[in-house]
XYZ file of C-alpha atoms in Angstrom:
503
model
C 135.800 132.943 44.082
C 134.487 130.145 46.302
C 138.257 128.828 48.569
C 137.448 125.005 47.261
C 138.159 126.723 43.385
C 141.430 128.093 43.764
C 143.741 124.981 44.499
C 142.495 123.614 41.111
C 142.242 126.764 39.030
C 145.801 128.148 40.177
C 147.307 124.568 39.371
C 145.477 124.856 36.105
C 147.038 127.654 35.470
C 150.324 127.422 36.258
C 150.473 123.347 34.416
C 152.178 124.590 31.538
C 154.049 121.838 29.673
C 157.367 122.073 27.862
C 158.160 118.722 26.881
C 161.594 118.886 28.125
C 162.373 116.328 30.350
C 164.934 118.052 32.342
C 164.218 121.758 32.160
C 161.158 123.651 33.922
C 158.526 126.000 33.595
C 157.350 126.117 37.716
C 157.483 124.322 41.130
C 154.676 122.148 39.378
C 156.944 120.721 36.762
C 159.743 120.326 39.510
C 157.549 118.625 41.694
C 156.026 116.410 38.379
C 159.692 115.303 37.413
C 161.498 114.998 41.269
C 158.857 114.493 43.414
C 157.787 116.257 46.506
C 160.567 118.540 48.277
C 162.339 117.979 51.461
C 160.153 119.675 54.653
C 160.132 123.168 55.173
C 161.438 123.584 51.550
C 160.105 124.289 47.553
C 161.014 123.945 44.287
C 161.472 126.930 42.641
C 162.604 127.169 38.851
C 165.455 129.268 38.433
C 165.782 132.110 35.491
C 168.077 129.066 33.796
C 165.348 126.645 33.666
C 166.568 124.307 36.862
C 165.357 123.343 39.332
C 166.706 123.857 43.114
C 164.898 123.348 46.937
C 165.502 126.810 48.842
C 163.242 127.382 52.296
C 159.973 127.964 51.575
C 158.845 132.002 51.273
C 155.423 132.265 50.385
C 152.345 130.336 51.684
C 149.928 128.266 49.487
C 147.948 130.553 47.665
C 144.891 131.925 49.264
C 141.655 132.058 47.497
C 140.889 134.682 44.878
C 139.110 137.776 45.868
C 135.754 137.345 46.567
C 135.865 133.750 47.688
C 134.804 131.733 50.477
C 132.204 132.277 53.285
C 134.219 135.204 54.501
C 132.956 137.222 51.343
C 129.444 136.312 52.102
C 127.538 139.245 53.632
C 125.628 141.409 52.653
C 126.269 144.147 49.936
C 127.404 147.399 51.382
C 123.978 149.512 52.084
C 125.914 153.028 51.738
C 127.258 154.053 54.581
C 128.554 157.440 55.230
C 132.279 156.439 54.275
C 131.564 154.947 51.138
C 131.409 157.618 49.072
C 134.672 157.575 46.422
C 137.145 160.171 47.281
C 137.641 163.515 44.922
C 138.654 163.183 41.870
C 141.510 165.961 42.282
C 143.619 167.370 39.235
C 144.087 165.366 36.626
C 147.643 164.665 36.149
C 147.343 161.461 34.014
C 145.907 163.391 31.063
C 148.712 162.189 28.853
C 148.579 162.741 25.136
C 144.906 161.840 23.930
C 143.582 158.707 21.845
C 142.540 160.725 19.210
C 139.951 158.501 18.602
C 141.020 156.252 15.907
C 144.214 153.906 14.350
C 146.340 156.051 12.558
C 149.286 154.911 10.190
C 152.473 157.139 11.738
C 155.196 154.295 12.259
C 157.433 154.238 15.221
C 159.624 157.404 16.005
C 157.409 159.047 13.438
C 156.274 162.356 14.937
C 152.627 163.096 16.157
C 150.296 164.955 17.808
C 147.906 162.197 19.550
C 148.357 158.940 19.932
C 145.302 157.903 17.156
C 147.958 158.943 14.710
C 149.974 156.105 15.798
C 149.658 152.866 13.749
C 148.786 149.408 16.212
C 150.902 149.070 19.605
C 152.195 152.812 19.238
C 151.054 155.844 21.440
C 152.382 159.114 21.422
C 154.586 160.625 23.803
C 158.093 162.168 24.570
C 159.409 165.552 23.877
C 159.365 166.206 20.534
C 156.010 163.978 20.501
C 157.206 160.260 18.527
C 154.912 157.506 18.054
C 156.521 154.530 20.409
C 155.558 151.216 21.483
C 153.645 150.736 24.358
C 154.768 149.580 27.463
C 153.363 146.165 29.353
C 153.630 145.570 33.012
C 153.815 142.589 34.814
C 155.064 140.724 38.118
C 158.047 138.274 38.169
C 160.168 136.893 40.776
C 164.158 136.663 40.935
C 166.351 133.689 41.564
C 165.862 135.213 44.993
C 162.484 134.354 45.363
C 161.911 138.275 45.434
C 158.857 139.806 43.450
C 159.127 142.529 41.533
C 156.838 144.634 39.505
C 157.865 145.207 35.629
C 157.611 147.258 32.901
C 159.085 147.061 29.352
C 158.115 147.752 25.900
C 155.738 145.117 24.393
C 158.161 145.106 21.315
C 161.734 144.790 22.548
C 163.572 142.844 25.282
C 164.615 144.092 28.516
C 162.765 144.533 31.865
C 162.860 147.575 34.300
C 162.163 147.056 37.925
C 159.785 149.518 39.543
C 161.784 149.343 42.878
C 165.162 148.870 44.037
C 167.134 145.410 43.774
C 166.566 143.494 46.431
C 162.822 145.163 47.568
C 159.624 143.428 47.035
C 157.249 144.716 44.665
C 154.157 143.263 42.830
C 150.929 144.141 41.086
C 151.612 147.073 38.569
C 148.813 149.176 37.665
C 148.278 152.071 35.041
C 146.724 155.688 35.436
C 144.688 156.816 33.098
C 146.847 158.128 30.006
C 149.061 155.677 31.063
C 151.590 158.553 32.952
C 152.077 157.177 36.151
C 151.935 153.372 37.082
C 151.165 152.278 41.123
C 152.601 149.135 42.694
C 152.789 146.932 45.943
C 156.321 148.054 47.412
C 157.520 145.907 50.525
C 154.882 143.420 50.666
C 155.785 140.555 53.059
C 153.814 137.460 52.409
C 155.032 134.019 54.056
C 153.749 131.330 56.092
C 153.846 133.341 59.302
C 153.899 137.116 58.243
C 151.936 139.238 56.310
C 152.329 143.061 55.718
C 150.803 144.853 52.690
C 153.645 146.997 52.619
C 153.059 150.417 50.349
C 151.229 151.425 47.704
C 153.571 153.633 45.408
C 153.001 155.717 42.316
C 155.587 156.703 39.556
C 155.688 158.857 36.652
C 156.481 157.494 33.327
C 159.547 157.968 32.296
C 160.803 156.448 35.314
C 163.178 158.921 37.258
C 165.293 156.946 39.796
C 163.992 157.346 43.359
C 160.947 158.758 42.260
C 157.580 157.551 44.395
C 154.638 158.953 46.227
C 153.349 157.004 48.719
C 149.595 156.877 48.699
C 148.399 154.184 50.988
C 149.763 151.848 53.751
C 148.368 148.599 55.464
C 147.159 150.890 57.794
C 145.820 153.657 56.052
C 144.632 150.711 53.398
C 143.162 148.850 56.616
C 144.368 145.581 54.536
C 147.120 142.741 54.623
C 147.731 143.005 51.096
C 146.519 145.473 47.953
C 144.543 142.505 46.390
C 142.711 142.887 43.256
C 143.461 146.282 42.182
C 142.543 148.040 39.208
C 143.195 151.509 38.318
C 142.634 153.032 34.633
C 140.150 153.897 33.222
C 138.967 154.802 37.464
C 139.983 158.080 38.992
C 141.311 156.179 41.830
C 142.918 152.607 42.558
C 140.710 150.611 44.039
C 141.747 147.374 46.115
C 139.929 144.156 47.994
C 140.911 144.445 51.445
C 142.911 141.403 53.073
C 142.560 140.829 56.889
C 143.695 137.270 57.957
C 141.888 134.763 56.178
C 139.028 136.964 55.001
C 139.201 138.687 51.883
C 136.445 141.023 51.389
C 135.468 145.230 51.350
C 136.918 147.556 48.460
C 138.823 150.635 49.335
C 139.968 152.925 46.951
C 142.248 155.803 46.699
C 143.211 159.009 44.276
C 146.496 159.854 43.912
C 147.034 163.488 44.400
C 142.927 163.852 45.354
C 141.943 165.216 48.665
C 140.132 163.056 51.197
C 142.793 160.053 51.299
C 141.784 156.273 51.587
C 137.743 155.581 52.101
C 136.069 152.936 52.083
C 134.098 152.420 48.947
C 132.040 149.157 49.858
C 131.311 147.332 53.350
C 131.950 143.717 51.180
C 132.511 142.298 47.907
C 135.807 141.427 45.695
C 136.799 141.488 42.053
C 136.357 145.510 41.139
C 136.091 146.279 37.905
C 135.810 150.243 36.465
C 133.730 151.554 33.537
C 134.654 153.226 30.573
C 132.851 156.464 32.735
C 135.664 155.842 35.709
C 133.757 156.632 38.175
C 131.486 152.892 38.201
C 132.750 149.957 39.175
C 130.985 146.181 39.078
C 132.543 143.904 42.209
C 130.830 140.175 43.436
C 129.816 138.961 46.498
C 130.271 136.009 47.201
C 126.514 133.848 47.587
C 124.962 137.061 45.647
C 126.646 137.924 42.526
C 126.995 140.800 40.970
C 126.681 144.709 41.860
C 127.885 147.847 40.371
C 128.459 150.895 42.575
C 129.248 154.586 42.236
C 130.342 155.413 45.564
C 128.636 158.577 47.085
C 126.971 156.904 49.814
C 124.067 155.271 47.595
C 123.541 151.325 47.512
C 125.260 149.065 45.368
C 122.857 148.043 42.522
C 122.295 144.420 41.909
C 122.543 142.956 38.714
C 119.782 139.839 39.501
C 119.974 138.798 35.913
C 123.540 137.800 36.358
C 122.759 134.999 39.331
C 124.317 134.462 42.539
C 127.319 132.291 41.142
C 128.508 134.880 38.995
C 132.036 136.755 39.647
C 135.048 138.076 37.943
C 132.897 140.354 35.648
C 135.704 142.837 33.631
C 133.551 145.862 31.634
C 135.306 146.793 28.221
C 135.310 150.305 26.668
C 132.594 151.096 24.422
C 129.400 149.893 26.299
C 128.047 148.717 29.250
C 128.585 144.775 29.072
C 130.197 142.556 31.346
C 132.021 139.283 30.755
C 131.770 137.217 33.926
C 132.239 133.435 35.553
C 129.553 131.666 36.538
C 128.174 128.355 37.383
C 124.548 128.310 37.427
C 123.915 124.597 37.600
C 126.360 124.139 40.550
C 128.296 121.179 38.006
C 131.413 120.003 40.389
C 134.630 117.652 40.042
C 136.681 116.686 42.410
C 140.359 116.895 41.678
C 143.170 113.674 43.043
C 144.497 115.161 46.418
C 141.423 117.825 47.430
C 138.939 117.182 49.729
C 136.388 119.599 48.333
C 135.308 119.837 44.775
C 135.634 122.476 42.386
C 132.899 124.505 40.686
C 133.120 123.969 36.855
C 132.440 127.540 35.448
C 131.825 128.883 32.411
C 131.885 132.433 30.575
C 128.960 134.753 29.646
C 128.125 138.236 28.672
C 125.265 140.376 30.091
C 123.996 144.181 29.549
C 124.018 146.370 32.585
C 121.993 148.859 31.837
C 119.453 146.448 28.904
C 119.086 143.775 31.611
C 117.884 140.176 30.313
C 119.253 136.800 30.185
C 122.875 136.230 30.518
C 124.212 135.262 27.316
C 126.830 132.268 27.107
C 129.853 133.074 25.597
C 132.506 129.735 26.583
C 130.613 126.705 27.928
C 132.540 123.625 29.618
C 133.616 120.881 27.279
C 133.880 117.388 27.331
C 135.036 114.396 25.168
C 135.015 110.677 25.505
C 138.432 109.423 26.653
C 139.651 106.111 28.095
C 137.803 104.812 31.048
C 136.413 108.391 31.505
C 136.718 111.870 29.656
C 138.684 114.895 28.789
C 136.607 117.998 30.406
C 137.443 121.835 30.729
C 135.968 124.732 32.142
C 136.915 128.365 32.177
C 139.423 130.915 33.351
C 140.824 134.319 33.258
C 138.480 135.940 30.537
C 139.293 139.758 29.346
C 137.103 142.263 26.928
C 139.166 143.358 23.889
C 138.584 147.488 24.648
C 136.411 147.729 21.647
C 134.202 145.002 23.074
C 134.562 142.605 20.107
C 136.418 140.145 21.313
C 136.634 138.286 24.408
C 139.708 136.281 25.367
C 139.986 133.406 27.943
C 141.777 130.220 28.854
C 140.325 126.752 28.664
C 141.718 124.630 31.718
C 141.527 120.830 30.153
C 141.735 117.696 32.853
C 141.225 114.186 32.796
C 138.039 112.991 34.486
C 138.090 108.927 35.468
C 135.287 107.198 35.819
C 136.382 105.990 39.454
C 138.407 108.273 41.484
C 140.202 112.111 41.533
C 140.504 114.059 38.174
C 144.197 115.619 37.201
C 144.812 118.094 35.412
C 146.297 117.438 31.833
C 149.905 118.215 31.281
C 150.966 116.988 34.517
C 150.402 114.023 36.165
C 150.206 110.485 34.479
C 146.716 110.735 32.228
C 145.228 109.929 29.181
C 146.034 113.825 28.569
C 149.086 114.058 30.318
C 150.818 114.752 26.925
C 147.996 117.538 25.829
C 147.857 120.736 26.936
C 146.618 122.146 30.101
C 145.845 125.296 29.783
C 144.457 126.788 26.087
C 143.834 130.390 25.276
C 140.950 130.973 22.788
C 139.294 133.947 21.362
C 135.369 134.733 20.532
C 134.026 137.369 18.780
C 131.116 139.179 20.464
C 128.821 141.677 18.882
C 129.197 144.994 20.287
C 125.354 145.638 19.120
C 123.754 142.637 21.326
C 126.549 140.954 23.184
C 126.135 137.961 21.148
C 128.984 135.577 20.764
C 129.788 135.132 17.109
C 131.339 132.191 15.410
C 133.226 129.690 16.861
C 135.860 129.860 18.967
C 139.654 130.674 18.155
C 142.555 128.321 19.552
C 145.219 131.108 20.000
C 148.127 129.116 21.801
C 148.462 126.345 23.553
C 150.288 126.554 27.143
C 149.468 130.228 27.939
C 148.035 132.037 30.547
C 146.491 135.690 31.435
C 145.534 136.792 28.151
C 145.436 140.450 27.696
C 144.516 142.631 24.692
C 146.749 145.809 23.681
C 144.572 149.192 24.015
C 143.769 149.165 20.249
C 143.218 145.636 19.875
C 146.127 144.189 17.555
C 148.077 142.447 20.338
C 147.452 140.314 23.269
C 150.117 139.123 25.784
C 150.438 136.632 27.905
C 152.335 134.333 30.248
C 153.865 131.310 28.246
C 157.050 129.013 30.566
C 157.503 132.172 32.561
C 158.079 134.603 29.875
C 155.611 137.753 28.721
C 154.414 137.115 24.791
C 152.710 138.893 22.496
C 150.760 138.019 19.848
C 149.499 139.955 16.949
C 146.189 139.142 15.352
C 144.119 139.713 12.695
C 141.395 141.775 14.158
C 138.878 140.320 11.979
C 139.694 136.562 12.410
C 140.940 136.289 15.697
C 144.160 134.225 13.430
C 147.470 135.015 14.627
C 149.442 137.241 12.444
C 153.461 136.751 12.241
C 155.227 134.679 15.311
C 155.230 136.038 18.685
C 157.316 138.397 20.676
C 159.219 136.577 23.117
C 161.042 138.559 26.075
C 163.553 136.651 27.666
C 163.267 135.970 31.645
C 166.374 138.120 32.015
C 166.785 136.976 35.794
C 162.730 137.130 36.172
C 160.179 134.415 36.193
C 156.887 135.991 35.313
C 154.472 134.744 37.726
C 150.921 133.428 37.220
C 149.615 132.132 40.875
C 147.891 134.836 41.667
C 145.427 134.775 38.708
C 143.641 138.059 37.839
C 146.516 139.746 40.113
C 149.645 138.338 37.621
C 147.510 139.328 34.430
C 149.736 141.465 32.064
C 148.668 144.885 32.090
C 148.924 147.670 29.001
C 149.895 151.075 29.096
C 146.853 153.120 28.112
C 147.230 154.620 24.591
């Protein structure tokens, strides 16, 4: 994502409104209500809703993966590292799909988890039917991250490392049997260290870890961007200073350690096949690459603004970002204006136009207009549904937009950030329809493995949603998990997204 983006976007997505005067969501609502902080500190909103100054720990965010004119060579040509590593055994078999929804309730017994009815899998010894776990990232009263699990369906987080040790970023295997993480991460205004990259098993066994990768081994600041199932290994962006650019990957348990999978490029994405994965560069677009020292295939159709592509499960499209007629606003405080993207679809493998799924928005308003473009889009698995979040600002006629939500506006009491829904047709990739206003104030949508659910981040809490899988309408009210201790963090965009445990 182009650096001038990701002040706007990451406020956009972290303006979440509670219309409380005196309690708080983020730093953003402390700042709206007390102003700016004393130097050298930041607001932080503690588990209770309050806010307090503490010295400041982390940096402004840097841009997204992918972004800036550090992402702008060339696409990696093959070289003789970039083939993926070996696949290995496969330990993250887990107890099969089976292919369908089945009806067995929870703690019913079974044999695979598509005789589990929605947001069950099987697993355990004897075999029971239980609710999947989500994982997530929050941060203490502290100010320390750590990377969380829990079941979508009851309260109550576990912490993937010990109290007191950063760790971030929680990823699934395949059959959703072991989950990596970020473990030790420093990240401030004057240091940065990657720290580890740890795997688990599932059940969690105290002091259990395997280390798979280091900064060094990782050559990287930070394990940006990675993604994991369905892929045969984890795959990362590589962070080195201010540039942000070159996938690596990894298989736990696989011989052949860390290689380097591409020379440039952000944003990996795997296929339903594991072994493909689509990643931008920035300037170019998109590619898809296999590893196995051949070149990255373009996807021209796609254009040179598009990023952020996600594949679902069942076929070979893409969602992605894009902003082909280079539309621009320029938000009160920045210097540099912000690309107003929208969402669309495309066929790897059919080719032809890209297919526009979310388009910006505006409305009349006084002395100016109520605008929004797009964020954080995710396939539902079965491809038939895509999820995203509309950012909404206010647009002046004379000077700097703001964000609605927040500052003083003709939207300031509307909401800033919007999840919606579309249905897509598996067959074409067409978006069906219109679109479906899921929630208002949420963030990171993310569908459940079979479809029924989607989470997401709502005042620094994980929530899930049921829905009709026809309509897109919300069934029943929504599973709320307390912060216990944890705000559930959202700066980091794609990086903060909720992730499901495979079924």
């Amino acid at each position: 994502m182009d650096k001038r983006i990701v002040g706007a976007l990451c406020c956009a997505l972290w303006v979440l409104s509670t219309g409380c005067g005196d309690e708080c969501v983020d730093q953003f609502d402390c700042r709206s209500d007390k102003g700016q902080p004393a130097e050298g500190q930041e607001w932080v909103c503690t588990g209770d809703n309050e806010c307090e100054q503490r010295p400041i720990q982390t940096p402004t965010p840097e841009p997204d993966a992918g972004g800036g004119d550090d992402d702008a060579g060339v696409p990696d040509a093959g070289a003789p590292d970039a083939g993926m590593p070996d696949a290995g055994t496969d330990d993250d078999a887990g107890t099969p799909d089976g292919g369908g929804q089945g009806t067995g309730a929870k703690g019913d017994a079974c044999t695979a988890s598509g005789d589990c009815g929605p947001g069950l899998r099987c697993e355990g010894a004897p075999l029971t039917c239980q609710a999947m776990h989500v994982a997530v990232t929050g941060r203490d009263d502290a100010g320390v991250s750590a990377a969380l699990v829990m079941r979508y369906d009851t309260p109550g987080m576990t912490s993937l490392s010990a109290a007191g040790t950063d760790s971030r970023y929680p990823r699934w295997g395949p059959g959703g049997t072991h989950v990596s993480f970020a473990q030790g991460a420093v990240d401030t205004a004057t240091e940065k260290s990657a720290g580890e990259l740890t795997v688990r098993e599932v059940p969690l066994v105290e002091g259990q870890g395997v280390v798979v990768a280091d900064g060094g081994t990782g050559n990287t600041e930070a394990f940006r961007s990675m993604e994991w199932e369905p892929g045969t290994a984890i795959a990362w962006v590589r962070q080195n200073g201010s540039q942000r650019s070159g996938i690596s990957a990894v298989t736990p348990g696989g011989a052949g350690g860390v290689v380097q999978a591409t020379t440039t490029g952000a944003f990996p994405d795997w296929s339903r096949d594991g072994t493909t994965f689509v990643f931008n560069v920035n300037g170019e677009g998109l590619f898809t690459s296999s590893g196995g020292g051949t070149a990255p295939t373009p996807l021209a159709n796609a254009g040179v603004t598009a990023e952020q592509a996600h594949y679902n499960r069942v076929n070979n499209q893409l969602l992605f970002l894009a902003n082909p007629n280079n539309e621009l606003v320029t938000f009160e405080g920045d210097t540099t204006p912000t690309p107003l993207v929208r969402l669309y679809n495309i066929d790897v493998t059919g080719g032809g136009a890209p297919q526009l799924v979310a388009d910006v928005s505006t409305e009349a308003s006084t002395d100016g207009t109520v605008d929004s473009f797009i964020a954080s889009p995710i396939w539902a698995p079965d491809g038939t549904w895509a999820a995203y979040v509309r950012a909404y600002y206010y647009r002046p006629t004379s000077g700097g937009a703001v964000l609605c939500g927040g500052a003083v506006s003709p939207c300031q009491d509307r909401s800033g950030n919007v999840i919606f829904l579309r249905a897509i047709n598996p067959q074409d990739g067409s978006a069906t329809g219109t679109e479906v206003r899921l929630v208002d104030d949420g963030t990171l949508p993310s569908f459940s493995p079979d479809g029924r659910f989607v989470a997401f981040i709502k005042a620094g809490q994980l929530h899930v949603q049921r829905i009709d899988p026809v309509t897109g309408a919300q069934e029943g009210a929504a599973i709320i998990h307390p912060k216990a201790g944890f705000t559930l963090q959202t700066g980091d965009s794609d990086d903060h997204r909720p992730r499901w445990q495979p079924r």
